[in-house]
Coordinates of C-alpha atoms in Angstrom, one line a residue:
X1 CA 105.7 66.4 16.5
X2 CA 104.3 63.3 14.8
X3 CA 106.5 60.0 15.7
X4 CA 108.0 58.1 13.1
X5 CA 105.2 55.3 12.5
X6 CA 106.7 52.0 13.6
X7 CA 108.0 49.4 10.2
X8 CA 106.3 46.0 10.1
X9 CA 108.5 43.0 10.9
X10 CA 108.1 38.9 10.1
X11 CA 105.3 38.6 12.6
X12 CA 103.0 41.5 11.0
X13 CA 104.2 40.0 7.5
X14 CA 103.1 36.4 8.9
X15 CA 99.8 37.9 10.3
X16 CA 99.0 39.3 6.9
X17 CA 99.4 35.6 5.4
X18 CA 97.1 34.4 7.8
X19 CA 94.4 37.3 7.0
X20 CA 94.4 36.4 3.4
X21 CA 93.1 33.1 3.9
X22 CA 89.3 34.0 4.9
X23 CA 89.5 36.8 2.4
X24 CA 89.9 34.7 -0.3
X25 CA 87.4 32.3 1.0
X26 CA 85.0 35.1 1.5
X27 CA 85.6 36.3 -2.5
X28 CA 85.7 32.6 -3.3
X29 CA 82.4 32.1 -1.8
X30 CA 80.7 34.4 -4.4
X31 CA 81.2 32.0 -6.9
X32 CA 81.7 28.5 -5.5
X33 CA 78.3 27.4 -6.5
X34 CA 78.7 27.9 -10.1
X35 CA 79.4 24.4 -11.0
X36 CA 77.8 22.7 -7.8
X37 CA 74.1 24.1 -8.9
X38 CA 73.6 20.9 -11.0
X39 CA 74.3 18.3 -8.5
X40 CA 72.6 20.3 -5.7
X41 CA 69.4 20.6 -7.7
X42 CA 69.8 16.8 -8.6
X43 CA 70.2 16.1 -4.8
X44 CA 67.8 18.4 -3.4
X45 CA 65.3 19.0 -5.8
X46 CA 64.7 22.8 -4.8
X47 CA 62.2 24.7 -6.3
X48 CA 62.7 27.8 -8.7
X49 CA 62.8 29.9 -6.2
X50 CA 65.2 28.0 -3.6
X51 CA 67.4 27.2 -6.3
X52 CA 67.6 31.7 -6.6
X53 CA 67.9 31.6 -3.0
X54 CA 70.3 29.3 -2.7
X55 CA 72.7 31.1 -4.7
X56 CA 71.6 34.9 -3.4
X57 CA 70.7 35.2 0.2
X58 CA 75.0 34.8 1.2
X59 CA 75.4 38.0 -1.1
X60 CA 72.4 39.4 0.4
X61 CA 73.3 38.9 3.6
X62 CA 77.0 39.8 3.1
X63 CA 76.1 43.2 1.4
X64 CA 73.1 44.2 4.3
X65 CA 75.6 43.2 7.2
X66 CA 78.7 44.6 6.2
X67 CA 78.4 48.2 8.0
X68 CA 76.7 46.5 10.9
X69 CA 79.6 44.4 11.3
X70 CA 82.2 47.1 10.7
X71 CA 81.1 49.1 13.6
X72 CA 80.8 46.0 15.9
X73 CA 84.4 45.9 15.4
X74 CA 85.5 49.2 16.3
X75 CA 83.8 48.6 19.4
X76 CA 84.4 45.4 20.2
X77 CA 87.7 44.5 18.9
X78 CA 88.7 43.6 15.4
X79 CA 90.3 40.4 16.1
X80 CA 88.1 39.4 18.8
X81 CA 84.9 39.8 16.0
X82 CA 87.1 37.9 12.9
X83 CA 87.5 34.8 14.9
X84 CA 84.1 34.6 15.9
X85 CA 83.1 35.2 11.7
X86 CA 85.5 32.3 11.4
X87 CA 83.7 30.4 13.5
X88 CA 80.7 30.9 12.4
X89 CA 81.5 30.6 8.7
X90 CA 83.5 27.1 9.4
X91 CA 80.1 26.2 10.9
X92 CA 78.0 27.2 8.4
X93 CA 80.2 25.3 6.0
X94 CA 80.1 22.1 7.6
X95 CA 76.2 22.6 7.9
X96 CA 75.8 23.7 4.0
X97 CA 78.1 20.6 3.0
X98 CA 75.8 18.1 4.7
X99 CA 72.5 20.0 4.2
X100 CA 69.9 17.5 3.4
X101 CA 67.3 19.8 2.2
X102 CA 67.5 22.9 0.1
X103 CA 66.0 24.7 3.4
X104 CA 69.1 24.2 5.5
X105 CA 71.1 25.1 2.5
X106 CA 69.8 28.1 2.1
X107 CA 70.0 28.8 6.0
X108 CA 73.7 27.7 6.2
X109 CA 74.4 30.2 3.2
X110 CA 72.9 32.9 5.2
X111 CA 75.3 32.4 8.0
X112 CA 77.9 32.0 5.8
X113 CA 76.8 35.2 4.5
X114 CA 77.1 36.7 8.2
X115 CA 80.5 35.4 9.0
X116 CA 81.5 37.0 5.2
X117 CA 80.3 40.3 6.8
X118 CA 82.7 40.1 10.1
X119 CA 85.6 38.8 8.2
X120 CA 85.9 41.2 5.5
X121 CA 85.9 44.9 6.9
X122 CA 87.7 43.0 10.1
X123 CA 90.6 42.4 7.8
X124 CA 90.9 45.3 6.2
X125 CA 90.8 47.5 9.4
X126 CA 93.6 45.1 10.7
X127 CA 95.8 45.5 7.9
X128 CA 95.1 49.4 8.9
X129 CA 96.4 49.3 12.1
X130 CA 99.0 46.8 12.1
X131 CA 101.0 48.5 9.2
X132 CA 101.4 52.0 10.0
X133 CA 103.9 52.3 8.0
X134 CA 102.5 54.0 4.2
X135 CA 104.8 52.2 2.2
X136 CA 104.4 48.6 4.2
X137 CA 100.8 50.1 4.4
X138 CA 100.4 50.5 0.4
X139 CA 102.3 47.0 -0.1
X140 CA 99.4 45.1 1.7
X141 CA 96.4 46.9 0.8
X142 CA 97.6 45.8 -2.6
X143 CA 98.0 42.3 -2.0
X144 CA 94.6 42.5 0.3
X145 CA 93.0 43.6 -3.4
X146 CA 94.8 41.1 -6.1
X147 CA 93.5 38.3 -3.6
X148 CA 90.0 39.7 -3.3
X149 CA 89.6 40.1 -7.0
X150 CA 91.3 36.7 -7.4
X151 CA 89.7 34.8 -5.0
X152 CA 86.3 35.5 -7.0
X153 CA 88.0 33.6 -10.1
X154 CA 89.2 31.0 -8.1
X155 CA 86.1 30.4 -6.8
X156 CA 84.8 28.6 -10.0
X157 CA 87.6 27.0 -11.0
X158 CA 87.9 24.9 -7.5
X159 CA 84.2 24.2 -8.0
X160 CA 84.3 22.9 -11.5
X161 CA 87.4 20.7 -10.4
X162 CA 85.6 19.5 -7.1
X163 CA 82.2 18.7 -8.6
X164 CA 84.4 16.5 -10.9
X165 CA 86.4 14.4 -8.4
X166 CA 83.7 14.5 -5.0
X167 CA 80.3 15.1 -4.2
X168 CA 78.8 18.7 -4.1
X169 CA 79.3 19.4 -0.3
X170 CA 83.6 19.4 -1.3
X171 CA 82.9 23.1 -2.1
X172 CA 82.5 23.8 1.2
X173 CA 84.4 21.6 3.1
X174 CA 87.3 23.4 1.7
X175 CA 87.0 26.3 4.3
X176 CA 87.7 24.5 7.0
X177 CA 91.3 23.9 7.2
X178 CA 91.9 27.6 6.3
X179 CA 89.4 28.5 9.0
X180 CA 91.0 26.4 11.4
X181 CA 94.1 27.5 10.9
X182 CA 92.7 31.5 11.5
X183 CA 91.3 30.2 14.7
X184 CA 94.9 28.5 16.0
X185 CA 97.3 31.4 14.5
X186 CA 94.9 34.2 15.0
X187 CA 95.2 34.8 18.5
X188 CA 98.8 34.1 18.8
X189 CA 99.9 36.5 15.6
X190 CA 97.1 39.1 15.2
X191 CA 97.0 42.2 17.8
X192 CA 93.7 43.3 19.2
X193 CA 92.4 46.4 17.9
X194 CA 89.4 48.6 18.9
X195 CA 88.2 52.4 19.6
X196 CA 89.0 53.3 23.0
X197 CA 85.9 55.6 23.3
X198 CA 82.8 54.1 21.1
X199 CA 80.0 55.5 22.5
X200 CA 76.7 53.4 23.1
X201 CA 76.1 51.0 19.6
X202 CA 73.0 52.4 18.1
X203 CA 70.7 49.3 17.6
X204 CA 68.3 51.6 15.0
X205 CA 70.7 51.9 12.5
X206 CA 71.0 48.2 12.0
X207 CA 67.8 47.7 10.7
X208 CA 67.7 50.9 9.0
X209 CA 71.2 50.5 7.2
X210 CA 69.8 47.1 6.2
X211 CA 66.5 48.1 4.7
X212 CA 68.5 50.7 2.8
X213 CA 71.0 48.1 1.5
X214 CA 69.0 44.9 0.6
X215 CA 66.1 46.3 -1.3
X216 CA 68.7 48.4 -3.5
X217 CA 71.5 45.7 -4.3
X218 CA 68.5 43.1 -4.5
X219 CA 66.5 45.3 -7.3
X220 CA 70.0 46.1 -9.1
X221 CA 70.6 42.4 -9.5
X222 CA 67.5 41.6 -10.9
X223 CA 67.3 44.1 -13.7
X224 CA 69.4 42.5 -16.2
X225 CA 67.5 39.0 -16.2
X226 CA 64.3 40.5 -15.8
X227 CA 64.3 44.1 -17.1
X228 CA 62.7 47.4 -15.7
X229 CA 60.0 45.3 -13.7
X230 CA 57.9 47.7 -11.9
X231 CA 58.4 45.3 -8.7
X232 CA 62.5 46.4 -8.9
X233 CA 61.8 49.6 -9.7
X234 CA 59.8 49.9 -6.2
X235 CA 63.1 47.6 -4.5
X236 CA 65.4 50.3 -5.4
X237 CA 62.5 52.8 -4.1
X238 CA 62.3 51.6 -0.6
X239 CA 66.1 50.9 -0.5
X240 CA 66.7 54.7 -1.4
X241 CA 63.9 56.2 1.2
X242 CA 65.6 54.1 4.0
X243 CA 68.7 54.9 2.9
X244 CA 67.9 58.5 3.3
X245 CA 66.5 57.6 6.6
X246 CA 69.6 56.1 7.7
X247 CA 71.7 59.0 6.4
X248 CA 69.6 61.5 8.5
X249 CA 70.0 58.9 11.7
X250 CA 73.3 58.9 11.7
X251 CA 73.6 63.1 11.3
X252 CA 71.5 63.3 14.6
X253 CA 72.0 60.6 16.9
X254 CA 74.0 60.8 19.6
X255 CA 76.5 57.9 19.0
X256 CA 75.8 57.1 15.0
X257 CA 77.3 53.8 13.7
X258 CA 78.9 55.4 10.9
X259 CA 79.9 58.8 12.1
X260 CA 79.8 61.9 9.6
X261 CA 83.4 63.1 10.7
X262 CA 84.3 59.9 8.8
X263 CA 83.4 62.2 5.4
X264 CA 85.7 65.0 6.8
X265 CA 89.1 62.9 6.4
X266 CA 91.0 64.7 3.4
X267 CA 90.1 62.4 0.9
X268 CA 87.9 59.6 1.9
X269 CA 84.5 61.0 0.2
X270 CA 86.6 60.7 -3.1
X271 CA 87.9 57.4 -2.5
X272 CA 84.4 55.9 -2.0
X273 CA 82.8 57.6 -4.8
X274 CA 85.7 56.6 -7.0
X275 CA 85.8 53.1 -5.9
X276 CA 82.3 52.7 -6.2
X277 CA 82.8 53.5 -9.8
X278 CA 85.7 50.8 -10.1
X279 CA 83.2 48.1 -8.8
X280 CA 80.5 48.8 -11.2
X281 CA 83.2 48.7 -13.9
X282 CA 85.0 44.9 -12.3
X283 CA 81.4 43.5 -12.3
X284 CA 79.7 44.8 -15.2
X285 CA 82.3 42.7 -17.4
X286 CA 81.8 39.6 -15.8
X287 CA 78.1 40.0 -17.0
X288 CA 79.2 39.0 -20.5
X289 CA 82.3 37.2 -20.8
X290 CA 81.3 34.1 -18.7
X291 CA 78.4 34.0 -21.1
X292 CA 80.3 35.0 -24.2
X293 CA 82.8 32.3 -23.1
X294 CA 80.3 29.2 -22.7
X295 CA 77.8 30.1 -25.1
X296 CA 79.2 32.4 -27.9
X297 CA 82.4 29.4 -27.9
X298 CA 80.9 27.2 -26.5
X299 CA 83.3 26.2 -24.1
X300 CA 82.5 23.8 -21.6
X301 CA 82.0 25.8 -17.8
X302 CA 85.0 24.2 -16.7
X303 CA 86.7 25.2 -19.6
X304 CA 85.6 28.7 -19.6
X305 CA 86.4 29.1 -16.0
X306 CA 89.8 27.5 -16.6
X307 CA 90.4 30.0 -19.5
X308 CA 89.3 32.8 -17.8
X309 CA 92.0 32.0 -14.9
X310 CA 94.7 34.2 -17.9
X311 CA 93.8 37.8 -16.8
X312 CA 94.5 37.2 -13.0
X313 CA 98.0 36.8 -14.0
X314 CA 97.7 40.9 -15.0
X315 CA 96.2 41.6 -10.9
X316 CA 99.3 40.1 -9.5
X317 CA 101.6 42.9 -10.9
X318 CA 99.2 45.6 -11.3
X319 CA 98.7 46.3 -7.6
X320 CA 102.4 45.8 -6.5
X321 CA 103.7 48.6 -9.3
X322 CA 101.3 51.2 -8.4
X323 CA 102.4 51.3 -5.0
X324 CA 106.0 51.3 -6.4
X325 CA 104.7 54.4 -8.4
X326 CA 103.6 56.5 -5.0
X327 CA 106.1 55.7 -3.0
X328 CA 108.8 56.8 -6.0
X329 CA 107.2 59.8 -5.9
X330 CA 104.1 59.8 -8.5
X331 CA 101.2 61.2 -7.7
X332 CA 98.6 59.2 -6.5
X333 CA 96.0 61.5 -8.8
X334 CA 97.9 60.4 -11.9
X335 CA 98.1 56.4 -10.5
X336 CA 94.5 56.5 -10.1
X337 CA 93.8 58.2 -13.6
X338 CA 96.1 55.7 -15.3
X339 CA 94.5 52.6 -13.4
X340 CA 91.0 54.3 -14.4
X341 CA 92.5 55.1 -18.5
X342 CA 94.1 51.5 -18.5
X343 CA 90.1 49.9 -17.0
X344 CA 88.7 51.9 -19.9
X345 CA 91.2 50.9 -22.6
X346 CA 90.0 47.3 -21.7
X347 CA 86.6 47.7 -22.1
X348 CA 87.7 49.4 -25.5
X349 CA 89.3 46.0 -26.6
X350 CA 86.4 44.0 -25.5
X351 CA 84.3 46.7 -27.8
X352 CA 86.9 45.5 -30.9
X353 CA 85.8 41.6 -30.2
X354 CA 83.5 39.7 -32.4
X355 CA 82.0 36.3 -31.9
X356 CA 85.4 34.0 -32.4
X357 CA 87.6 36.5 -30.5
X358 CA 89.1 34.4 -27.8
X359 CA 92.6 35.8 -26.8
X360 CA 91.2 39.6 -27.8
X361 CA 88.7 39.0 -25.1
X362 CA 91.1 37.5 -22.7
X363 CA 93.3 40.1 -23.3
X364 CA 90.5 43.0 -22.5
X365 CA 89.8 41.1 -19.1
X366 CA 93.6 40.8 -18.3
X367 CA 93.6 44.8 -18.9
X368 CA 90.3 46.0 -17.7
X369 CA 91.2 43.5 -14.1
X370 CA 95.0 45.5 -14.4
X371 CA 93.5 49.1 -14.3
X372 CA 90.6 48.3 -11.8
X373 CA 93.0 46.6 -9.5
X374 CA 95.6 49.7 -9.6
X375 CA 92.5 51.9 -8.9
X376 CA 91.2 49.8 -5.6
X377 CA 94.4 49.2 -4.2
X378 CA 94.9 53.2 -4.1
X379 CA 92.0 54.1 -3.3
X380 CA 92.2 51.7 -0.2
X381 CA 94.7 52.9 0.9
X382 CA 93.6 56.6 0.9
X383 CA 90.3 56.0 2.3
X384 CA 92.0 53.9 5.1
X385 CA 94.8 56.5 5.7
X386 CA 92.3 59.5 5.9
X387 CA 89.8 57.7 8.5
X388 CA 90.9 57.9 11.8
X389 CA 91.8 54.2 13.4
X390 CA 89.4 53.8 15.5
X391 CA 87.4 54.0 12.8
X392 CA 88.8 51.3 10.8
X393 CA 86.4 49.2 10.8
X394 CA 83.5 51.3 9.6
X395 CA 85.7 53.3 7.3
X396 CA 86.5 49.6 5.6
X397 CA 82.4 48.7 5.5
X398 CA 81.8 51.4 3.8
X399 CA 84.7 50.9 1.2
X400 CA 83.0 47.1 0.8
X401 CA 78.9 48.4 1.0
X402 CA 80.2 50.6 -2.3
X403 CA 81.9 48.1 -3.8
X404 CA 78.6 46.0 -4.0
X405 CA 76.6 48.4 -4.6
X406 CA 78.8 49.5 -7.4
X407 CA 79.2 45.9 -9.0
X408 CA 75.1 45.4 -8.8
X409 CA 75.2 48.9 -10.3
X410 CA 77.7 47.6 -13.0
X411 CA 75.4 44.3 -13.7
X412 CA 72.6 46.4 -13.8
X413 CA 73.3 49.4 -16.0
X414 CA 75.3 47.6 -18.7
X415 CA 73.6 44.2 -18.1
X416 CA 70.5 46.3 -19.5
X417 CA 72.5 48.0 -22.1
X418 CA 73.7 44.7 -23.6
X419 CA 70.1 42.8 -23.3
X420 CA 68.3 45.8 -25.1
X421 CA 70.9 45.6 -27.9
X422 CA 70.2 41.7 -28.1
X423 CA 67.2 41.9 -28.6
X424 CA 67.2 45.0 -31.1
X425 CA 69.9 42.6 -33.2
X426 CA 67.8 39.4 -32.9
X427 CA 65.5 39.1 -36.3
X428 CA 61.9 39.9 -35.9
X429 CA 60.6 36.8 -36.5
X430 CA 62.5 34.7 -33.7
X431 CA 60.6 33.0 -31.3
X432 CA 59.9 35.1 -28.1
X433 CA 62.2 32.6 -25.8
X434 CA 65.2 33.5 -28.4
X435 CA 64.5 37.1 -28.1
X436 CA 65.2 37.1 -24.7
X437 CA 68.6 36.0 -23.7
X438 CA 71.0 34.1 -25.8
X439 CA 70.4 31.1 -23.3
X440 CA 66.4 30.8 -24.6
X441 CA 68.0 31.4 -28.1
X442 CA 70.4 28.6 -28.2
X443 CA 67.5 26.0 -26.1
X444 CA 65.1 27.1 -29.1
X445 CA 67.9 26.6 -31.9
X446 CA 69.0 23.0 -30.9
X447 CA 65.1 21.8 -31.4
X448 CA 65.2 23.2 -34.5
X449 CA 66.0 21.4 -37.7
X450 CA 69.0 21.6 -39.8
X451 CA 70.2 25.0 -41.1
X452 CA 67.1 26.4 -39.3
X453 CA 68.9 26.3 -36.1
X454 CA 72.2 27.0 -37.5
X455 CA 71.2 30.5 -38.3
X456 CA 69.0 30.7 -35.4
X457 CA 72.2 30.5 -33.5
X458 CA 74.5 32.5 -35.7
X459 CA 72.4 35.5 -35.2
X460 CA 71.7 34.9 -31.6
X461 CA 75.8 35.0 -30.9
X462 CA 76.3 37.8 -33.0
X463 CA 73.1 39.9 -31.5
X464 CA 74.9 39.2 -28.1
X465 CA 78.3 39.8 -29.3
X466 CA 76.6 43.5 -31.1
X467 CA 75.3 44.2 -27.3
X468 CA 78.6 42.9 -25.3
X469 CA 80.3 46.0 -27.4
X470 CA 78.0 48.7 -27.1
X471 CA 77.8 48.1 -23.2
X472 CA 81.6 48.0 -23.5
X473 CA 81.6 51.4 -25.3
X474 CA 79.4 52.5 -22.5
X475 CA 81.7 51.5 -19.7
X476 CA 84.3 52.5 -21.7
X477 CA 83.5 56.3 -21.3
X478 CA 82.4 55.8 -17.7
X479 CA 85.4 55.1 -16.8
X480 CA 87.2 57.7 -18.7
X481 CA 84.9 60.2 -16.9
X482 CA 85.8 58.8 -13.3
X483 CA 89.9 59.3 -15.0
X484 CA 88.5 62.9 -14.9
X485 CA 87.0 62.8 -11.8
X486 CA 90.1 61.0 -10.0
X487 CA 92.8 63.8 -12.1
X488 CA 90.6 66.5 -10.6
X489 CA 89.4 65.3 -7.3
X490 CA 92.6 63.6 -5.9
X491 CA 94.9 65.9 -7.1
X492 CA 95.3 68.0 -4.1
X493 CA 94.9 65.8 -1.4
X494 CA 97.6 64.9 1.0
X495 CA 97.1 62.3 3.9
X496 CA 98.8 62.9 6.9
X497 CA 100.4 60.4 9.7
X498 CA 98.1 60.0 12.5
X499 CA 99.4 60.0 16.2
X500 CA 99.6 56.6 17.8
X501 CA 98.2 56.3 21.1
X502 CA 95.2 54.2 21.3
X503 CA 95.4 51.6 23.6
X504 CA 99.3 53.6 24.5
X505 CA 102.3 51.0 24.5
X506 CA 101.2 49.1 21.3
X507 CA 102.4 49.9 17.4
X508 CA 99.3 48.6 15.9
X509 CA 97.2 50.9 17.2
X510 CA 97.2 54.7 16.3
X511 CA 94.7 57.5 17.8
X512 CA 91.9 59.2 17.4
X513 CA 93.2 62.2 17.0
X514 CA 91.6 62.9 13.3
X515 CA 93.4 63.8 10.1

């Protein structure tokens, strides 16, 4: 017989507080720079290039680390690996803060970037084994999502009003306290967590899984600035060939870093596939509505950052009353499918919005963030209840690796879409620079005289608007496709309670006895 699994009390409740705070550091730290760029290039005077760098090598990083870091903690204790990443990313903070040459910057990002890596599938596996509970379990899976997404909108907002009072450096200074506060509470409210049985680490795959990840999410990025440039093209190349070199590396060595018998849980494969989809869908919106925000307005970047702050208000409640839903008794199949309808119902309003459509656009965010959130948060949860606990860790890697890969996917795909529709919209005539991006449009407008760049402006917004809502259309019936995929693919699956006896004696730690 299976034991009852044991109910979180305050201390697990408490330990999930203290998780959340290098999550939404780690989220935060996507976009932090937003509104520091300025005053850094004023201060540093980087080139082109290390301005680029500046802002990508701690996604970079994050993205080519993540399974590595995943499977260091299985082996060598989840805790024990988050409080060295908070360690290291406090550090890396102080030294980006104080960094007096865009080199060091762009070093300090990196290990920013490699704490980012241990924190984030090391907090998600620990929210796995200290709530073995499903309903506690579903509960703070969906409050580990809401501040995830969150934390990325939050992240420009306390830029744009740090820039404003203190010097650039305040950006990062700000993790310290909540780091600090990990490092004293951390070993006194988090349990230790690891697989008993790990088998040698398999040093190949490191380099392997990151030469299949980097070159991908790297190329993917790139498209939508710079279009199908035959130097992507071959990024994405190499990343795929490595990646298939990985995939075959981990089928045939004796102690992979991402075992295959992870696919066999009932319902993982699903879960990843799916939440890959919701990624590319979260991402591929913020493609356009920053820029149709500060450009198509003309809000400030404060202000649009400010404005956009509305639709979180929609993740708070979204994630909290699907789980409500399962645990009443609702199929997770027709949770997911509603999250998926209610992301593509979003994107439908955003398809409805022309070029002074404030509070329909805000609206579409607040609905599209709703429905993506509801989709995560389950999914989550059923990729983490399907992978045996010793596999945590890796199980929650993998969970992140698709999410980025899915949101570069998202930036990419409908990033194109929208920038081929621009410039199909943009009149013939236009100077090349305003062909290109609505950016180039509006520099070339604003040197031009009178109603000359009035109209040069006009059809630039509208142009962009035209290719906002056919990428929206686009995502729009991606979405309802992976509503088909989720009615048809989760419909059947059942997760059963896993055995707790790793590490015998402790609650937060279950077997590996399989699913």
């Amino acid at each position: 017989m299976t034991p009852n699994p044991t109910r979180a009390g305050r201390r697990e409740w408490t330990a999930l507080t203290v998780l959340m705070l290098p999550l939404l550091l780690v989220s935060m730290d996507v976009s932090v720079l937003y509104f520091a760029i300025p005053e850094i290039s004023a201060d540093l005077d980087p080139s082109g290039t290390q301005q680029l760098w500046i802002f990508d090598i701690y996604g970079f990083v994050l993205a080519g680390l993540l399974m590595t870091m995943g499977a260091v903690g299985d082996r060598f204790g989840r805790r024990r690996l988050l409080l060295l990443g908070a360690a290291a990313f406090g550090a890396a903070s102080l030294l980006a803060a104080y960094a007096h040459t865009a080199e060091t910057l762009i070093a300090a990002r990196a290990i920013l970037g490699i704490g980012g890596a241990t924190l984030m599938p090391s907090t998600m596996a620990l929210v796995r084994t200290m709530f073995t509970d499903p309903s506690q379990r579903a509960k703070a899976i969906g409050l580990w999502s809401g501040v995830m997404t969150a934390g990325i909108a939050l992240g420009s907002v306390l830029s744009g009003v740090l820039v404003e009072h203190f010097w650039w450096g305040s950006v990062f200074l700000v993790n310290l306290p909540a780091m600090a506060l990990l490092l004293v509470l951390g070993p006194l409210l988090l349990p230790e967590s690891r697989n008993p049985s790990p088998g040698r680490f398999d040093l190949l795959s490191v380099p392997l899984s990151m030469a299949a990840v980097l070159p991908v999410v790297y190329g993917l990025k790139e498209l939508p600035s710079e279009g199908w440039n035959v130097r992507y093209i071959v990024s994405i190349t190499v990343g795929l060939l490595f990646a298939a070199l990985f995939v075959h590396r981990q089928r045939t060595a004796a102690s992979p870093m991402i075992p295959p018998a992870l696919f066999r849980g009932h319902g993982f494969t699903p879960a990843l596939v799916l939440n890959t989809l919701s990624a590319f869908g979260m991402m591929g919106s913020a493609y356009f509505t920053t820029q149709y925000l500060q450009s198509v307005l003309g809000k400030s970047a404060l202000e649009a950052a400010l404005w956009s702050l509305l639709p979180s208000v929609l993740i708070g409640v979204a994630a909290p009353v699907a789980a409500q839903l399962v645990q009443r008794g609702v199929e997770r199949a027709y949770v997911v499918t509603a999250g998926f309808g209610t992301a593509a119902a979003g994107y439908g309003l955003l398809a409805l919005s022309g070029t002074d459509s404030l509070w329909l656009v805000l609206a579409a965010c607040g609905v599209l963030a709703a429905g993506i959130v509801v989709v995560m948060s389950q999914l989550t949860d059923l990729a983490l209840s399907s992978a045996p606990v010793e596999r945590a860790g890796s199980a929650s890697s993998l969970l992140e690796t698709g999410t980025e890969f899915g949101g570069a996917m998202g930036m990419a795909a409908l990033g194109s879409i929208g920038t081929a529709l621009y410039r199909h919209g943009m009149p013939s005539d236009a100077p090349e620079p305003a062909r290109e991006t609505l950016g180039g449009a509006l520099a070339v407008a604003a040197e031009l005289p009178g109603r000359a760049g009035d109209a040069l402006a006009l059809a630039a917004r509208e142009a962009f608007t035209d290719g906002m809502r056919g990428a929206s259309v686009a995502a729009a019936l991606l979405l309802l496709g992976a509503a088909g995929l989720a009615a048809l693919g989760l419909r059947h699956i059942r997760v059963r309670p896993q055995v707790d006896t790793e590490n015998a004696g402790q609650a937060d730690r279950l077997s590996p006895s399989g699913v």
